[in-house]
CSV table of C-alpha atoms in Angstrom, one decimal:
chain,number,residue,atom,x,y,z
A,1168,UNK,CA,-77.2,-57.2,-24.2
A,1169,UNK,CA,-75.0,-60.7,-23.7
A,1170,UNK,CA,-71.5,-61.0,-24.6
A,1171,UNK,CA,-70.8,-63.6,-27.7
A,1172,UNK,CA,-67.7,-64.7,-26.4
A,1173,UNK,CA,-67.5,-68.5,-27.6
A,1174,UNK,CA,-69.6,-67.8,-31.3
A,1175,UNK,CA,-68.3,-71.5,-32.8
A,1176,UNK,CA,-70.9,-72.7,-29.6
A,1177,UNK,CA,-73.6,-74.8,-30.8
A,1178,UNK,CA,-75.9,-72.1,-28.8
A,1179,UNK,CA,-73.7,-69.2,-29.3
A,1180,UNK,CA,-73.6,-68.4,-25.9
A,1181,UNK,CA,-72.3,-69.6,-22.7
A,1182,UNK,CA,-74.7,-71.9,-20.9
A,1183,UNK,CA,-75.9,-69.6,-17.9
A,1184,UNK,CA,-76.2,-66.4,-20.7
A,1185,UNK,CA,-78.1,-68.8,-23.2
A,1186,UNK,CA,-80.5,-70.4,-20.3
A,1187,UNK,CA,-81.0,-66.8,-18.9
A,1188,UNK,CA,-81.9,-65.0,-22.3
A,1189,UNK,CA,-83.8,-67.9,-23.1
A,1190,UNK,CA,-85.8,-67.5,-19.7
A,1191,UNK,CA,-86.3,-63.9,-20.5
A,1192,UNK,CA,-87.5,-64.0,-24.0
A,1193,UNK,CA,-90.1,-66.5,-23.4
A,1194,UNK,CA,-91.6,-65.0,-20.1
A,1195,UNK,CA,-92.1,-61.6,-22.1
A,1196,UNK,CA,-95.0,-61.4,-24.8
A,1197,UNK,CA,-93.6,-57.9,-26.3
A,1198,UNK,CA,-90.6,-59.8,-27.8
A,1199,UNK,CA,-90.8,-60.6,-31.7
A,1200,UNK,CA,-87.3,-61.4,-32.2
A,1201,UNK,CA,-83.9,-61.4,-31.3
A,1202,UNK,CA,-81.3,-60.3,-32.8
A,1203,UNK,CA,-77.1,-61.8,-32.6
A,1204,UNK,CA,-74.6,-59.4,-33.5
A,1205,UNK,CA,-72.6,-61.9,-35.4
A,1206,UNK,CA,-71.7,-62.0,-39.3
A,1207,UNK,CA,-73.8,-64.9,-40.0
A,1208,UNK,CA,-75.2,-67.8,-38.1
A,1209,UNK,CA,-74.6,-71.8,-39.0
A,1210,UNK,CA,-77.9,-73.8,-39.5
A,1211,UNK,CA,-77.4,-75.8,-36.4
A,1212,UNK,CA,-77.4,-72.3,-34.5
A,1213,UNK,CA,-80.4,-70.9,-36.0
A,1214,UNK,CA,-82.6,-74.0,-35.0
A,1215,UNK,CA,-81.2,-74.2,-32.1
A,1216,UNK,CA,-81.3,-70.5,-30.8
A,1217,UNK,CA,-85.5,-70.6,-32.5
A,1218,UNK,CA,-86.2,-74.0,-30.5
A,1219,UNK,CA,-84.9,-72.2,-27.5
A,1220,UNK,CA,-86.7,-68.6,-28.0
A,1221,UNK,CA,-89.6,-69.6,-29.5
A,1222,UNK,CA,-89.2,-66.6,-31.6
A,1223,UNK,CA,-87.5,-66.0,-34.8
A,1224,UNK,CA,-83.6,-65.4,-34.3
A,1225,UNK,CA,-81.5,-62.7,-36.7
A,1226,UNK,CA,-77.9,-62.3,-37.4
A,1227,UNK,CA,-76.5,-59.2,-39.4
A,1228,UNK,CA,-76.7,-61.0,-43.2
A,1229,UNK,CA,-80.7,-61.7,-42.3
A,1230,UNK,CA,-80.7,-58.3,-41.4
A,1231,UNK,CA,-79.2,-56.0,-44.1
A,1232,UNK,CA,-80.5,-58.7,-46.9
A,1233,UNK,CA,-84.1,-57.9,-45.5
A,1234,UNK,CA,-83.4,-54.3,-45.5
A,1235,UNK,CA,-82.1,-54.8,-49.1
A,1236,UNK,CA,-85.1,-56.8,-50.4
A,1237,UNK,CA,-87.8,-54.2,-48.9
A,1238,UNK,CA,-86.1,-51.2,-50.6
A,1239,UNK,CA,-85.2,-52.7,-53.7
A,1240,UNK,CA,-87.1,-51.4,-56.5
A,1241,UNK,CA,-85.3,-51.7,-60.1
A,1242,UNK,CA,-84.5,-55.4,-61.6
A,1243,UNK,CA,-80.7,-55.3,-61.7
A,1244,UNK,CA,-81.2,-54.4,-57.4
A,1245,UNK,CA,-83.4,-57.6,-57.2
A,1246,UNK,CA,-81.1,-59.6,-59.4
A,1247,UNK,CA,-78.3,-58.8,-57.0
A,1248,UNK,CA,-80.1,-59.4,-53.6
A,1249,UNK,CA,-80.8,-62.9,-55.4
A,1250,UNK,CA,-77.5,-63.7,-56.3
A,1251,UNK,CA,-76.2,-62.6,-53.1
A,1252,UNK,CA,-78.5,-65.0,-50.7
A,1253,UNK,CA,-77.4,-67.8,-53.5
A,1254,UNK,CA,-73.8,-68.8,-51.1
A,1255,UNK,CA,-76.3,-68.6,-48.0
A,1256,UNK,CA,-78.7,-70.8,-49.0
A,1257,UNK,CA,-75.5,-73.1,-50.0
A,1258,UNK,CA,-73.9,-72.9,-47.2
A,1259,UNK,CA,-77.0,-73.8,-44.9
A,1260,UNK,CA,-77.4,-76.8,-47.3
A,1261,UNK,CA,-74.2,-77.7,-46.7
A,1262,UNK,CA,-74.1,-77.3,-43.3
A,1263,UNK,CA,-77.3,-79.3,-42.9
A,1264,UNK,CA,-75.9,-82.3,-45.1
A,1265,UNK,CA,-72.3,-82.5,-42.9
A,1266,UNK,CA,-75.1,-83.0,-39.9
A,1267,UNK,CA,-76.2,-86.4,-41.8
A,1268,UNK,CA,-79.6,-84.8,-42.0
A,1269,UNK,CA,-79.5,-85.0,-46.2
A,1270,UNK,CA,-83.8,-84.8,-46.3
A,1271,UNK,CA,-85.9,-82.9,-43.2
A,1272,UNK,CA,-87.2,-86.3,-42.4
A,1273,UNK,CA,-83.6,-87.4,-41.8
A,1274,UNK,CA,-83.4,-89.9,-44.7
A,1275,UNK,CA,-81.3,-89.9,-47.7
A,1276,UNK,CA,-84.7,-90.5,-49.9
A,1277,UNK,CA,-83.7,-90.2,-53.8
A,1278,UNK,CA,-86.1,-87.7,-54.7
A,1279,UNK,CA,-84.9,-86.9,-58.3
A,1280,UNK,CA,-83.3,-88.3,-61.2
A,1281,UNK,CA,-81.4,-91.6,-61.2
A,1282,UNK,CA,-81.3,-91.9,-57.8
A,1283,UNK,CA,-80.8,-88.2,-56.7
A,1284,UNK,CA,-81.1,-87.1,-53.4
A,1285,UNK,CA,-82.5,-84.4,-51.8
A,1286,UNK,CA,-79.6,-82.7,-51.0
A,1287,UNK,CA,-78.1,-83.8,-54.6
A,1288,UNK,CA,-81.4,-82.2,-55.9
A,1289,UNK,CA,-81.3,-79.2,-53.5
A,1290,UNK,CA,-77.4,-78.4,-54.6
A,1291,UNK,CA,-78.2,-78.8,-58.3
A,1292,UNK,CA,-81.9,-76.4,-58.1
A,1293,UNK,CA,-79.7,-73.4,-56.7
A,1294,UNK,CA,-77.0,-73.9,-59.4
A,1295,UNK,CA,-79.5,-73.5,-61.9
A,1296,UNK,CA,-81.0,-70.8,-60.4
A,1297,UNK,CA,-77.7,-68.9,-59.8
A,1298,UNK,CA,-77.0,-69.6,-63.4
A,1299,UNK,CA,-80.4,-67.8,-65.0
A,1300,UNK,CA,-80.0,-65.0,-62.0
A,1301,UNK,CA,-76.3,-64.3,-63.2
A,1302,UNK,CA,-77.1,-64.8,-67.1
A,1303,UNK,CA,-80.0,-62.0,-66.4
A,1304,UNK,CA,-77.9,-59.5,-64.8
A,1305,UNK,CA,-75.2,-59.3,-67.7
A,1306,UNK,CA,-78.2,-58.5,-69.5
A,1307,UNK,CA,-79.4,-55.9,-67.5
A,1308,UNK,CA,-75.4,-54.7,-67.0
A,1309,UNK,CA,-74.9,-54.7,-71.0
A,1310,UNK,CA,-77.8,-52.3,-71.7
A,1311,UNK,CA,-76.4,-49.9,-68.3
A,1312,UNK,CA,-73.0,-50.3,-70.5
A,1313,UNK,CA,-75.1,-48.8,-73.4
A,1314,UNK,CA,-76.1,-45.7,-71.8
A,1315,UNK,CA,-72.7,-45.6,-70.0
A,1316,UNK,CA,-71.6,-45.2,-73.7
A,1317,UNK,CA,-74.0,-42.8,-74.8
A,1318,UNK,CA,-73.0,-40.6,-72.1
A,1319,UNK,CA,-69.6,-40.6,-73.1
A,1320,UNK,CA,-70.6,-39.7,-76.7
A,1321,UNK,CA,-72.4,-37.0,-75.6
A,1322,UNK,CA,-69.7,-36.0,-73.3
A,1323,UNK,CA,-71.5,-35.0,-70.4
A,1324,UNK,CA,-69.8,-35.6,-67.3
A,1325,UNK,CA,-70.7,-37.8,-64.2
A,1326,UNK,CA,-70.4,-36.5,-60.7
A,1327,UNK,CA,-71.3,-39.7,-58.3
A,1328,UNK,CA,-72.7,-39.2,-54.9
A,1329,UNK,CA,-70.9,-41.2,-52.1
A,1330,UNK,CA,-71.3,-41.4,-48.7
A,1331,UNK,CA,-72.5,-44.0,-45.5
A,1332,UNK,CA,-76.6,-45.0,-45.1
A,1333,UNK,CA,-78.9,-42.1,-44.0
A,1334,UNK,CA,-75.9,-39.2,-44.8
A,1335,UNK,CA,-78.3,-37.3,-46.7
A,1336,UNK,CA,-77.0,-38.3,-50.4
A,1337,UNK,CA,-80.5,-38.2,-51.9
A,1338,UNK,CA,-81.1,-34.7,-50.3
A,1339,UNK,CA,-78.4,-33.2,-51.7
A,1340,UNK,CA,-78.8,-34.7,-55.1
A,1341,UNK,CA,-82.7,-33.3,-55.1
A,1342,UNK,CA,-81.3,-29.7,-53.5
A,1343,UNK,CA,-78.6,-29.7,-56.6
A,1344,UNK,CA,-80.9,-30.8,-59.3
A,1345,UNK,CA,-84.5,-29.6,-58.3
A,1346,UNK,CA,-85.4,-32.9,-59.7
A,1347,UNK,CA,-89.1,-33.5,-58.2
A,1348,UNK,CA,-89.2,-37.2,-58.4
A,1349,UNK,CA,-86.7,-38.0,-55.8
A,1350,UNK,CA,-88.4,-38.0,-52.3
A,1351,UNK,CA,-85.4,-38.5,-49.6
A,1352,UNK,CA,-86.4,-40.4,-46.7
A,1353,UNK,CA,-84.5,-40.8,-43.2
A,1354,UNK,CA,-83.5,-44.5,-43.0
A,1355,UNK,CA,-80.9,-46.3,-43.4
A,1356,UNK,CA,-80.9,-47.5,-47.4
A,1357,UNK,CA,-83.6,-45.5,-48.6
A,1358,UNK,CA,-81.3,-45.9,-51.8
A,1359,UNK,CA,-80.7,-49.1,-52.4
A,1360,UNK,CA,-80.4,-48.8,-56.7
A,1361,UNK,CA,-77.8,-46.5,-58.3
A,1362,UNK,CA,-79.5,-43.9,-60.4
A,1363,UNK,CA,-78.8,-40.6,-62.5
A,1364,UNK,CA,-80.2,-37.4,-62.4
A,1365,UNK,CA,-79.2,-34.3,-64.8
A,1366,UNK,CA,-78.4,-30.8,-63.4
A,1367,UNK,CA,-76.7,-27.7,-64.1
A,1368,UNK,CA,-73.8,-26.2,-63.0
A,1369,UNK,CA,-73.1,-22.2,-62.7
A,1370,UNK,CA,-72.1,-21.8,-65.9
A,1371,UNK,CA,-74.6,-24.1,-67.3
A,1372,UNK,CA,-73.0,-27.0,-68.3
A,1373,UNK,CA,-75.2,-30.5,-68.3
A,1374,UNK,CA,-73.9,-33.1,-65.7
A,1375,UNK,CA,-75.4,-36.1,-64.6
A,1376,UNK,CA,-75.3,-37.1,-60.6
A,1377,UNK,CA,-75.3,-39.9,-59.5
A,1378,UNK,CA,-77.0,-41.1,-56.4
A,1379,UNK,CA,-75.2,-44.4,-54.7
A,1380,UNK,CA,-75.9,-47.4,-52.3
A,1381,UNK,CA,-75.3,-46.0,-48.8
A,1382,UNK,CA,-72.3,-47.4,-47.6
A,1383,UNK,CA,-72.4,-49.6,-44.2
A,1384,UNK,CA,-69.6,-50.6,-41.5
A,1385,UNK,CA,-68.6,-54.5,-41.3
A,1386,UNK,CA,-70.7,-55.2,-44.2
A,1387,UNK,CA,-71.5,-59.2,-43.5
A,1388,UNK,CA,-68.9,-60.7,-46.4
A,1389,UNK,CA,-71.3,-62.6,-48.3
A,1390,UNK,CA,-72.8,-59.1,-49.4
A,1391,UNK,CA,-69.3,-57.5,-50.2
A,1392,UNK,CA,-69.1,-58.6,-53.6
A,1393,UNK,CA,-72.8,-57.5,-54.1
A,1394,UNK,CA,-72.8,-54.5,-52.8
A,1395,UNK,CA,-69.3,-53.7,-54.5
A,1396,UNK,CA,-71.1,-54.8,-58.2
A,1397,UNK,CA,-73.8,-51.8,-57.0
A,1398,UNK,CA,-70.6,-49.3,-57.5
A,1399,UNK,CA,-69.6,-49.8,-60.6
A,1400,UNK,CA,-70.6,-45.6,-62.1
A,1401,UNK,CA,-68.7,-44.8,-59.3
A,1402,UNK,CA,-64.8,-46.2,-61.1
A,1403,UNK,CA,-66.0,-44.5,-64.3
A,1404,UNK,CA,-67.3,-40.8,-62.9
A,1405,UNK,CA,-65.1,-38.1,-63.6
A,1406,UNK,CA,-65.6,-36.3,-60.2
A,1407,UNK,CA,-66.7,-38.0,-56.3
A,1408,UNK,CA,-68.8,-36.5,-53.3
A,1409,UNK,CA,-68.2,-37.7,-50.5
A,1410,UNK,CA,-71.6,-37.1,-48.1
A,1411,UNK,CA,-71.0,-37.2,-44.4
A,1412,UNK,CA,-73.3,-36.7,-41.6
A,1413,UNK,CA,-71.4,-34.2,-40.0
A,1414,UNK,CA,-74.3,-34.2,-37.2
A,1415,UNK,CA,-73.6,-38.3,-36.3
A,1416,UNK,CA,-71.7,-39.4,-33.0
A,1417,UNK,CA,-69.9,-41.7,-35.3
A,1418,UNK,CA,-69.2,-39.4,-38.6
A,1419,UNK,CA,-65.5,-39.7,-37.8
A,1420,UNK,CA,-65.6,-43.5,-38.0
A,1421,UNK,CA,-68.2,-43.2,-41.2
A,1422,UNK,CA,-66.0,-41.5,-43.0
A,1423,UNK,CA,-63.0,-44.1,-42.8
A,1424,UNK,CA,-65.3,-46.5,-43.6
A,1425,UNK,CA,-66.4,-45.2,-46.4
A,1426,UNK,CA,-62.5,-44.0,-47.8
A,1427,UNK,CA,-61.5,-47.3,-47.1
A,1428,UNK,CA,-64.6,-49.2,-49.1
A,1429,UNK,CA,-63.3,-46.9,-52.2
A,1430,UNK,CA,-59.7,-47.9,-51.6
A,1431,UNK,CA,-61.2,-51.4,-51.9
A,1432,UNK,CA,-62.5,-50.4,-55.9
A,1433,UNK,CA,-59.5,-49.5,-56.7
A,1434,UNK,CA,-60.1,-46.4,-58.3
A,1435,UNK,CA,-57.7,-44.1,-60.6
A,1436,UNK,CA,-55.6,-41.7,-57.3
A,1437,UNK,CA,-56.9,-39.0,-59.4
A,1438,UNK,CA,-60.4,-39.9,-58.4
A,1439,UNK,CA,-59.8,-39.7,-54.6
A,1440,UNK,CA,-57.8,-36.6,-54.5
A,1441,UNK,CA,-59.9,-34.7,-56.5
A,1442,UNK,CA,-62.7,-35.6,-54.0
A,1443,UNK,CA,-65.1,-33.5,-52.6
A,1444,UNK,CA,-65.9,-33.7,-49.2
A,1445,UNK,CA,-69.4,-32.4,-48.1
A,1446,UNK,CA,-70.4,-31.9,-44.4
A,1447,UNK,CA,-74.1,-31.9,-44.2
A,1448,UNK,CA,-76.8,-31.6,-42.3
A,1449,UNK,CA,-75.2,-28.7,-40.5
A,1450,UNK,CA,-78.1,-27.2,-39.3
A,1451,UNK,CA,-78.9,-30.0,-36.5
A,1452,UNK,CA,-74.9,-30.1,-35.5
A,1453,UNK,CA,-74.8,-29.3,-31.6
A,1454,UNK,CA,-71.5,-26.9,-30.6
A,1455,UNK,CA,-68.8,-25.2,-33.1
A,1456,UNK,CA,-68.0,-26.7,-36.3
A,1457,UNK,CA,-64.7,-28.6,-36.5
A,1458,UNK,CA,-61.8,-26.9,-38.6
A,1459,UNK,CA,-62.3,-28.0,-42.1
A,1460,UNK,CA,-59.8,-29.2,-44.8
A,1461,UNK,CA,-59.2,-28.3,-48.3
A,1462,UNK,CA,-62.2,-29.4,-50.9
A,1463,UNK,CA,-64.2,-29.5,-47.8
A,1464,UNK,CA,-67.8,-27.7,-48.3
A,1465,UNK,CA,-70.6,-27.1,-45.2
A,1466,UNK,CA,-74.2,-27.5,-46.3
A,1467,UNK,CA,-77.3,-28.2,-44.8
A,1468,UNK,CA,-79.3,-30.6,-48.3
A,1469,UNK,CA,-82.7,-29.6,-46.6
A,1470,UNK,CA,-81.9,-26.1,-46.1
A,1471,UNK,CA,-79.9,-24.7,-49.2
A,1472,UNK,CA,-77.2,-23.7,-46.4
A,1473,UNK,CA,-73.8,-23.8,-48.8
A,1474,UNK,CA,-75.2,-25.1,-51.7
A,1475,UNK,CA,-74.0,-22.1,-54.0
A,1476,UNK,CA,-70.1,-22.8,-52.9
A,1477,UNK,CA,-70.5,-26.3,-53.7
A,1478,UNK,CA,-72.0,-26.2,-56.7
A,1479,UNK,CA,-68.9,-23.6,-57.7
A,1480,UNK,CA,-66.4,-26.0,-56.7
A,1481,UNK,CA,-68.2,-29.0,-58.4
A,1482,UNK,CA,-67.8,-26.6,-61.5
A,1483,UNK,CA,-64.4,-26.1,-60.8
A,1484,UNK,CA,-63.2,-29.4,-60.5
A,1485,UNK,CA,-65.3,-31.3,-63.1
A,1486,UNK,CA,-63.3,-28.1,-65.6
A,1487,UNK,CA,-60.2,-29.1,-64.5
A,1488,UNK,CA,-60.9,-33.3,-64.6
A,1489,UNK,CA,-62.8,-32.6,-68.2
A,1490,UNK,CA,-60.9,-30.7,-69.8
A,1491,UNK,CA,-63.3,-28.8,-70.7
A,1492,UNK,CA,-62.8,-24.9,-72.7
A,1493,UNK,CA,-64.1,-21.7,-71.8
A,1494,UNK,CA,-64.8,-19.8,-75.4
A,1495,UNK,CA,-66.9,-17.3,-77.1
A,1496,UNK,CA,-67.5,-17.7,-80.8
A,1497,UNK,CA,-68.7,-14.8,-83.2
A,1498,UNK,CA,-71.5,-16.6,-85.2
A,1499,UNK,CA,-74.2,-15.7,-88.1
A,1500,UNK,CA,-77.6,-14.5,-86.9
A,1501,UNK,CA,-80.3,-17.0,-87.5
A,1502,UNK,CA,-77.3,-19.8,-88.4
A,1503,UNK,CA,-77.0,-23.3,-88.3
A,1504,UNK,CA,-73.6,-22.8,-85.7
A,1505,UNK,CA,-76.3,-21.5,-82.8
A,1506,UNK,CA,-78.1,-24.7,-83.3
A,1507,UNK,CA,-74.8,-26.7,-83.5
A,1508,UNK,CA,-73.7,-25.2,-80.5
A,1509,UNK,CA,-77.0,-26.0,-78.4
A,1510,UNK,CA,-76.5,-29.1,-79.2
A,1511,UNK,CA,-72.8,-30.3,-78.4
A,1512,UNK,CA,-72.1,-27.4,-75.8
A,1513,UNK,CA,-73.0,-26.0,-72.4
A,1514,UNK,CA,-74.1,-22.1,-73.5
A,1515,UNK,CA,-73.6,-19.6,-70.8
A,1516,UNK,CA,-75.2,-16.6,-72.6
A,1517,UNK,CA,-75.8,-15.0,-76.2
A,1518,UNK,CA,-75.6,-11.8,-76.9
A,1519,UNK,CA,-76.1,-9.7,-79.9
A,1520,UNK,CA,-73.1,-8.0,-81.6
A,1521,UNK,CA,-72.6,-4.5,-82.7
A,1522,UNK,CA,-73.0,-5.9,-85.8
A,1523,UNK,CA,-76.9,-7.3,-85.5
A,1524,UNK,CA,-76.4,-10.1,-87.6
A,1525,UNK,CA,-73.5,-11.1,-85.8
A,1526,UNK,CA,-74.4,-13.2,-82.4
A,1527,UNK,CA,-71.8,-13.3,-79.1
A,1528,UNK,CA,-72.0,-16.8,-77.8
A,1529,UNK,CA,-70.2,-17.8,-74.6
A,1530,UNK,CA,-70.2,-21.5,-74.3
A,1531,UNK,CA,-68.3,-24.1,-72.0
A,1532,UNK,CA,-67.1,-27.0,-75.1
A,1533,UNK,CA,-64.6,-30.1,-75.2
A,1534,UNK,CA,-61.7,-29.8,-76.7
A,1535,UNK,CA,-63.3,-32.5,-78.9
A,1536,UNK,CA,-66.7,-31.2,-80.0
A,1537,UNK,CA,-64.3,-27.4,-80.7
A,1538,UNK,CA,-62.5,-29.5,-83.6
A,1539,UNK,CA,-65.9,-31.0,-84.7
A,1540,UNK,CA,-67.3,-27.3,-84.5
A,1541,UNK,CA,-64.2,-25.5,-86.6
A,1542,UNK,CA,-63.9,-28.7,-89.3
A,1543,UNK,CA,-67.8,-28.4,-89.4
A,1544,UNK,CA,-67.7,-24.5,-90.6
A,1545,UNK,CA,-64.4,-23.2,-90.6
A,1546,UNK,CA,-65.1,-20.0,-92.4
A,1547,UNK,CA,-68.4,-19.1,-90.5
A,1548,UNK,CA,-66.8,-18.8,-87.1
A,1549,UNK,CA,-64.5,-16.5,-85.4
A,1550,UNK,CA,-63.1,-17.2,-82.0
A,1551,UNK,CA,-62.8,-14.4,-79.9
């Protein structure tokens, strides 16, 4: 490991560290790569550090964009890993035309229309192409706006799933849900596309969770904006878990990374002090758990450890954020109302009455779809 103390360098490093690394690298066959703990590498810097190594050189964008493009798998993910390399292909162009070096064979050849040159016709290809990628994802965002809407007409709420890479989000989700599909895997962005998936709490009532981009500490900036656009359920949800790692050396400094990246989304203060904090993976902690705090709930995803409280205080708080109604209605046996009900409520339980074409029904219902239910048959119902 060599220091980067001078990183504006033409070689990045001083000129004993660069000569010695470069020594190094090429006397050993078992090295691939390198990799430079800086943001992001100018042009001249990559040739120059590859000329020296004879090996191909990373800096953290190459990095976390190749991560991203191996574990994206839905089109609006693509569409964003595109959009996001679209300033770094810029900027290399850029940087490579300030070096008078406007065609690889160092001439200014006109290579396009009336005259154009390369780096004329270079400039102008990735405007177009940033132009159909962007047009393609409002597309893909207005039909995600379409089911965002028919969620809300349905009124079932949205609990989104935060937390930093490899916390166990995925896990927990799957543990909560029982949905088969989602296989969790330990690696850092094993979720790299924000989907849903439906479960039931205690008392039965539908909600949808959903499972986030793990978040990541000094994000290079030319993602941010990318990676922010991944977040959007998160601003609308009506409740957020916050996953940590409670096992990690580093949870501590996960966990203000990930607080602050909200802060950054400006979300409602509701959202953030209604959030619930989960501590997983307590099974493979080493020594006495720390004290926790309010909202805070110990589970182990993989073992079902805790799983019964948090789903109870999930409950609680998506009641209180929903406004959602506890009632029992006295309907016909055999009645359109049970239907009704089925439909636009959560039902806990039915029971039948004393009266054995009476039916007890114990539902969890918006104060909305009540008024829809009474205006809908006010003289068939009785609220007990």
């Amino acid at each position: 490991m060599y220091s980067t103390k001078i990183p504006n360098k033409k070689t990045v490093f001083g000129k004993g560290n660069f000569d010695e690394i470069a020594t190094r690298v090429r006397a050993r066959s078992d090295i691939s790569a390198v990799f430079i703990n800086l943001d992001q590498l100018n042009a001249v810097q990559h040739v120059e550090l590859e000329k020296a190594f004879g090996v191909p050189v990373y800096d953290r964008y190459t990095i976390v964009l190749q991560i991203f493009v191996e574990h994206a798998k839905t089109k609006e993910a693509k569409l964003q890993i595109a959009c996001a390399e679209i300033p770094y292909l810029r900027s290399r162009l850029h940087e490579i035309h300030k070096g008078n070096v406007d065609h690889p064979s160092g001439k200014a050849h006109s290579v396009g229309g009336s005259g154009e040159t390369y780096f004329e016709t270079r400039h102008r290809l990735l405007k177009e192409r940033e132009t159909k990628i962007r047009k393609a994802l409002e597309k893909v965002r207005a039909k995600r706006q379409l089911l965002k809407q028919n969620r809300i007409r349905k009124e079932i709420p949205t609990v989104a799933v935060v937390g930093y890479t490899n916390s166990g989000k995925t896990s927990l989700i799957k543990a909560l849900t029982g949905a088969e599909k989602l296989h969790p895997r330990s690696q850092m962005f094993a979720t790299l596309d924000v989907t849903a998936h439906a479960g039931a709490l205690p008392n039965r009532m539908q909600v949808l969770y959903i499972d986030t981009v793990g978040f990541l500490s000094d994000l290079p900036t030319t993602l941010i904006e990318s990676f922010k656009a991944t977040l959007e359920d998160v601003i609308h949800a009506d409740i957020l878990i916050h996953v940590r790692d409670i096992s990690h050396p580093d949870t501590d400094a996960q966990k203000d990374n990930v607080i602050r990246t909200l802060l950054s989304l400006e979300l409602s203060d509701g959202l953030i002090d209604d959030m619930i904090e989960v501590r997983n993976k307590i099974d493979i902690y080493k020594g006495a758990l720390p004290a926790d705090e309010e909202a805070t709930v110990d589970v182990s995803a993989t073992l079902g450890t805790g799983l019964g409280a948090l789903a109870e205080l999930i409950e609680d708080k998506v009641m209180l954020v929903t406004g959602k109604l506890i009632k029992t209605f006295l309907v016909p046996n055999g009645g359109e109302q049970l239907q009704w009900l089925y439909k636009e409520a959560s039902i806990e339980s039915v029971e039948v009455h004393t009266d054995p074409q009476l039916l007890l029904v114990h539902t969890v219902i918006s104060e909305a779809a009540l008024a829809r239910f009474t205006d809908k048959f006010p003289n068939d119902v009785h609220q007990l």
